Amino acid sequence: MSDAVLSFPLYHGTSSLFIKSIQETGLGASNPVEQLGAREFFRTLYPIAQIYFPSDYEVAVTGDLLFQPSSVYLSPVELVAVRYALNNKYGSEFISKTLELYQKLNELKLSISELQDAPLLSLYLENPRPILITIKNSPVDLLRDDRGGEPFNIIMRTKLLLEHENLDETIKSMILEQLVFQFIAPLSPEHLLMQEIRCLRYDPVMPEYELIPIS
């Protein structure tokens, strides 16, 4: 195993729902989508949602997410992770969209008896806080690109962009925001800095925020 680590930080957006687990076992050690039966929950909702919301874009998007693997994705851009945390209340895009769909159906006073005892509903009435995780000295051996390939090309592209002094900052940020890393194994807590995101002005793309340390 190599001792090589990244020279730049990576960022991950999540929810306060998972702070305790991450502090105890690390980032990526547990999979809430699987643990809470989120896929089965959505499969029950989906045919009902198609009846009541046949042309709803969010229903289609969540259906696409159903078939994507549950991985821990990271960005070299802090803002990308902040946006993710602010736009996904429950820390996971799939879980957040699934519970938003459940709420829409619930507002129609529909009773879905087979979901009454679903583990995922333990999150429904929670009011979680958005969390930013900064990962420094990420072990290169544990990294992959967004398609699961070896990370060396994406590492070099990120480094070149970060070190490029003559490139327009707006263009640099736009390119960096497209670069996505993932971990293939849990990352131990000592690599992680967790901060609460306090939103000062919400905007889905360019929010104003401050970061509050978490002890």
GROMACS .gro file of C-alpha atoms in nm:
model
  215
    1MET     CA    1   0.000   0.000   0.000
    2SER     CA    2   0.134   0.341  -0.099
    3ASP     CA    3   0.182   0.624   0.152
    4ALA     CA    4   0.103   0.887  -0.114
    5VAL     CA    5  -0.155   1.148  -0.015
    6LEU     CA    6  -0.323   1.432  -0.201
    7SER     CA    7  -0.161   1.774  -0.176
    8PHE     CA    8  -0.501   1.947  -0.194
    9PRO     CA    9  -0.819   1.902   0.015
   10LEU     CA   10  -1.139   1.736  -0.096
   11TYR     CA   11  -1.488   1.825   0.024
   12HIS     CA   12  -1.805   1.629   0.097
   13GLY     CA   13  -2.150   1.760   0.182
   14THR     CA   14  -2.376   1.568   0.416
   15SER     CA   15  -2.624   1.603   0.703
   16SER     CA   16  -2.599   1.620   1.080
   17LEU     CA   17  -2.800   1.296   1.083
   18PHE     CA   18  -2.478   1.107   1.012
   19ILE     CA   19  -2.225   1.301   1.225
   20LYS     CA   20  -2.211   1.049   1.508
   21SER     CA   21  -2.160   0.755   1.276
   22ILE     CA   22  -1.888   0.935   1.079
   23GLN     CA   23  -1.709   1.046   1.397
   24GLU     CA   24  -1.711   0.690   1.529
   25THR     CA   25  -1.638   0.482   1.219
   26GLY     CA   26  -1.526   0.723   0.946
   27LEU     CA   27  -1.664   0.851   0.617
   28GLY     CA   28  -1.813   0.579   0.400
   29ALA     CA   29  -1.811   0.310   0.668
   30SER     CA   30  -2.191   0.289   0.664
   31ASN     CA   31  -2.438   0.315   0.378
   32PRO     CA   32  -2.766   0.479   0.490
   33VAL     CA   33  -2.936   0.411   0.156
   34GLU     CA   34  -2.896   0.038   0.216
   35GLN     CA   35  -2.930   0.042   0.595
   36LEU     CA   36  -3.259   0.234   0.586
   37GLY     CA   37  -3.405   0.042   0.293
   38ALA     CA   38  -3.435   0.357   0.080
   39ARG     CA   39  -3.440   0.171  -0.252
   40GLU     CA   40  -3.725  -0.057  -0.141
   41PHE     CA   41  -3.909   0.246  -0.003
   42PHE     CA   42  -3.883   0.426  -0.338
   43ARG     CA   43  -3.989   0.117  -0.532
   44THR     CA   44  -4.312   0.121  -0.331
   45LEU     CA   45  -4.366   0.494  -0.388
   46TYR     CA   46  -4.278   0.500  -0.757
   47PRO     CA   47  -4.590   0.343  -0.916
   48ILE     CA   48  -4.813   0.561  -0.695
   49ALA     CA   49  -4.616   0.874  -0.788
   50GLN     CA   50  -4.650   0.791  -1.157
   51ILE     CA   51  -5.028   0.798  -1.118
   52TYR     CA   52  -5.047   1.129  -0.932
   53PHE     CA   53  -4.744   1.302  -1.084
   54PRO     CA   54  -4.704   1.142  -1.430
   55SER     CA   55  -4.487   1.419  -1.575
   56ASP     CA   56  -4.295   1.519  -1.261
   57TYR     CA   57  -3.927   1.566  -1.346
   58GLU     CA   58  -3.812   1.494  -0.990
   59VAL     CA   59  -3.985   1.156  -0.994
   60ALA     CA   60  -3.796   1.064  -1.312
   61VAL     CA   61  -3.465   1.189  -1.170
   62THR     CA   62  -3.509   0.986  -0.851
   63GLY     CA   63  -3.595   0.682  -1.059
   64ASP     CA   64  -3.263   0.722  -1.241
   65LEU     CA   65  -3.077   0.750  -0.909
   66LEU     CA   66  -3.226   0.417  -0.804
   67PHE     CA   67  -2.984   0.237  -1.033
   68GLN     CA   68  -2.671   0.432  -0.942
   69PRO     CA   69  -2.427   0.280  -0.692
   70SER     CA   70  -2.413   0.434  -0.347
   71SER     CA   71  -2.066   0.583  -0.325
   72VAL     CA   72  -1.898   0.863  -0.131
   73TYR     CA   73  -1.833   1.139  -0.382
   74LEU     CA   74  -1.597   1.429  -0.318
   75SER     CA   75  -1.512   1.754  -0.490
   76PRO     CA   76  -1.196   1.966  -0.496
   77VAL     CA   77  -1.429   2.270  -0.471
   78GLU     CA   78  -1.577   2.363  -0.133
   79LEU     CA   79  -1.882   2.531  -0.289
   80VAL     CA   80  -1.986   2.212  -0.469
   81ALA     CA   81  -2.004   2.021  -0.141
   82VAL     CA   82  -2.182   2.309   0.031
   83ARG     CA   83  -2.444   2.322  -0.245
   84TYR     CA   84  -2.496   1.948  -0.218
   85ALA     CA   85  -2.552   1.967   0.158
   86LEU     CA   86  -2.790   2.263   0.129
   87ASN     CA   87  -2.990   2.111  -0.156
   88ASN     CA   88  -3.020   1.762  -0.005
   89LYS     CA   89  -3.176   1.797   0.337
   90TYR     CA   90  -3.113   1.438   0.446
   91GLY     CA   91  -2.749   1.423   0.338
   92SER     CA   92  -2.808   1.183   0.048
   93GLU     CA   93  -2.958   1.292  -0.283
   94PHE     CA   94  -3.150   0.968  -0.322
   95ILE     CA   95  -3.286   0.970   0.033
   96SER     CA   96  -3.372   1.341   0.014
   97LYS     CA   97  -3.560   1.311  -0.315
   98THR     CA   98  -3.738   0.996  -0.198
   99LEU     CA   99  -3.862   1.164   0.121
  100GLU     CA  100  -3.961   1.477  -0.071
  101LEU     CA  101  -4.173   1.254  -0.294
  102TYR     CA  102  -4.322   1.085   0.013
  103GLN     CA  103  -4.413   1.429   0.150
  104LYS     CA  104  -4.586   1.528  -0.174
  105LEU     CA  105  -4.794   1.211  -0.164
  106ASN     CA  106  -4.859   1.260   0.208
  107GLU     CA  107  -4.996   1.608   0.135
  108LEU     CA  108  -5.259   1.439  -0.085
  109LYS     CA  109  -5.372   1.250   0.227
  110LEU     CA  110  -5.274   0.918   0.073
  111SER     CA  111  -5.225   0.633   0.315
  112ILE     CA  112  -4.949   0.395   0.211
  113SER     CA  113  -4.988   0.125   0.474
  114GLU     CA  114  -4.688  -0.086   0.367
  115LEU     CA  115  -4.454   0.205   0.447
  116GLN     CA  116  -4.584   0.290   0.794
  117ASP     CA  117  -4.306   0.101   0.972
  118ALA     CA  118  -4.034   0.167   0.714
  119PRO     CA  119  -3.694   0.249   0.875
  120LEU     CA  120  -3.651   0.544   0.636
  121LEU     CA  121  -3.940   0.726   0.802
  122SER     CA  122  -3.726   0.764   1.113
  123LEU     CA  123  -3.564   1.056   0.926
  124TYR     CA  124  -3.884   1.213   0.797
  125LEU     CA  125  -3.965   1.435   1.095
  126GLU     CA  126  -3.604   1.522   1.170
  127ASN     CA  127  -3.474   1.873   1.110
  128PRO     CA  128  -3.110   1.806   1.020
  129ARG     CA  129  -2.837   2.063   0.967
  130PRO     CA  130  -2.616   2.076   0.656
  131ILE     CA  131  -2.257   1.966   0.718
  132LEU     CA  132  -1.935   2.021   0.526
  133ILE     CA  133  -1.658   1.764   0.562
  134THR     CA  134  -1.308   1.868   0.458
  135ILE     CA  135  -1.068   1.582   0.388
  136LYS     CA  136  -0.699   1.662   0.402
  137ASN     CA  137  -0.417   1.423   0.313
  138SER     CA  138  -0.650   1.184   0.136
  139PRO     CA  139  -0.472   0.851   0.073
  140VAL     CA  140  -0.434   0.816  -0.303
  141ASP     CA  141  -0.479   0.438  -0.283
  142LEU     CA  142  -0.837   0.487  -0.165
  143LEU     CA  143  -0.936   0.728  -0.442
  144ARG     CA  144  -1.099   0.669  -0.779
  145ASP     CA  145  -1.247   0.897  -1.041
  146ASP     CA  146  -1.625   0.932  -1.074
  147ARG     CA  147  -1.643   0.624  -1.297
  148GLY     CA  148  -1.440   0.406  -1.064
  149GLY     CA  149  -1.120   0.434  -1.267
  150GLU     CA  150  -0.768   0.495  -1.143
  151PRO     CA  151  -0.735   0.848  -1.003
  152PHE     CA  152  -0.406   0.963  -1.152
  153ASN     CA  153  -0.550   1.159  -1.447
  154ILE     CA  154  -0.805   1.343  -1.236
  155ILE     CA  155  -0.543   1.417  -0.970
  156MET     CA  156  -0.310   1.569  -1.227
  157ARG     CA  157  -0.589   1.772  -1.389
  158THR     CA  158  -0.694   1.908  -1.050
  159LYS     CA  159  -0.339   1.999  -0.950
  160LEU     CA  160  -0.269   2.172  -1.280
  161LEU     CA  161  -0.587   2.378  -1.253
  162LEU     CA  162  -0.528   2.474  -0.890
  163GLU     CA  163  -0.172   2.581  -0.969
  164HIS     CA  164  -0.257   2.764  -1.293
  165GLU     CA  165  -0.206   3.133  -1.214
  166ASN     CA  166  -0.302   3.279  -1.551
  167LEU     CA  167  -0.635   3.107  -1.600
  168ASP     CA  168  -0.946   3.316  -1.537
  169GLU     CA  169  -1.080   3.224  -1.192
  170THR     CA  170  -1.437   3.184  -1.316
  171ILE     CA  171  -1.329   2.944  -1.589
  172LYS     CA  172  -1.103   2.759  -1.346
  173SER     CA  173  -1.389   2.713  -1.100
  174MET     CA  174  -1.625   2.593  -1.370
  175ILE     CA  175  -1.379   2.324  -1.480
  176LEU     CA  176  -1.291   2.219  -1.124
  177GLU     CA  177  -1.658   2.182  -1.037
  178GLN     CA  178  -1.688   1.908  -1.300
  179LEU     CA  179  -1.417   1.696  -1.138
  180VAL     CA  180  -1.546   1.430  -0.901
  181PHE     CA  181  -1.357   1.184  -0.682
  182GLN     CA  182  -1.484   0.886  -0.490
  183PHE     CA  183  -1.349   0.669  -0.211
  184ILE     CA  184  -1.341   0.292  -0.243
  185ALA     CA  185  -1.295   0.230   0.130
  186PRO     CA  186  -1.393   0.411   0.451
  187LEU     CA  187  -1.182   0.710   0.548
  188SER     CA  188  -1.088   0.721   0.916
  189PRO     CA  189  -1.208   1.014   1.131
  190GLU     CA  190  -0.861   1.162   1.183
  191HIS     CA  191  -0.861   1.272   0.817
  192LEU     CA  192  -1.187   1.465   0.857
  193LEU     CA  193  -1.275   1.819   0.959
  194MET     CA  194  -1.649   1.864   1.010
  195GLN     CA  195  -1.822   2.202   1.009
  196GLU     CA  196  -2.184   2.308   1.017
  197ILE     CA  197  -2.297   2.517   0.720
  198ARG     CA  198  -2.496   2.818   0.832
  199CYS     CA  199  -2.680   2.954   0.531
  200LEU     CA  200  -2.694   3.334   0.526
  201ARG     CA  201  -2.870   3.366   0.190
  202TYR     CA  202  -2.999   3.062   0.011
  203ASP     CA  203  -2.944   3.020  -0.359
  204PRO     CA  204  -2.929   2.674  -0.518
  205VAL     CA  205  -2.616   2.765  -0.713
  206MET     CA  206  -2.438   3.048  -0.527
  207PRO     CA  207  -2.546   3.047  -0.162
  208GLU     CA  208  -2.393   3.277   0.096
  209TYR     CA  209  -2.283   3.085   0.404
  210GLU     CA  210  -2.048   3.063   0.697
  211LEU     CA  211  -1.888   2.758   0.854
  212ILE     CA  212  -1.926   2.676   1.223
  213PRO     CA  213  -1.681   2.432   1.388
  214ILE     CA  214  -1.821   2.108   1.528
  215SER     CA  215  -1.653   1.986   1.843
   0.00000   0.00000   0.00000
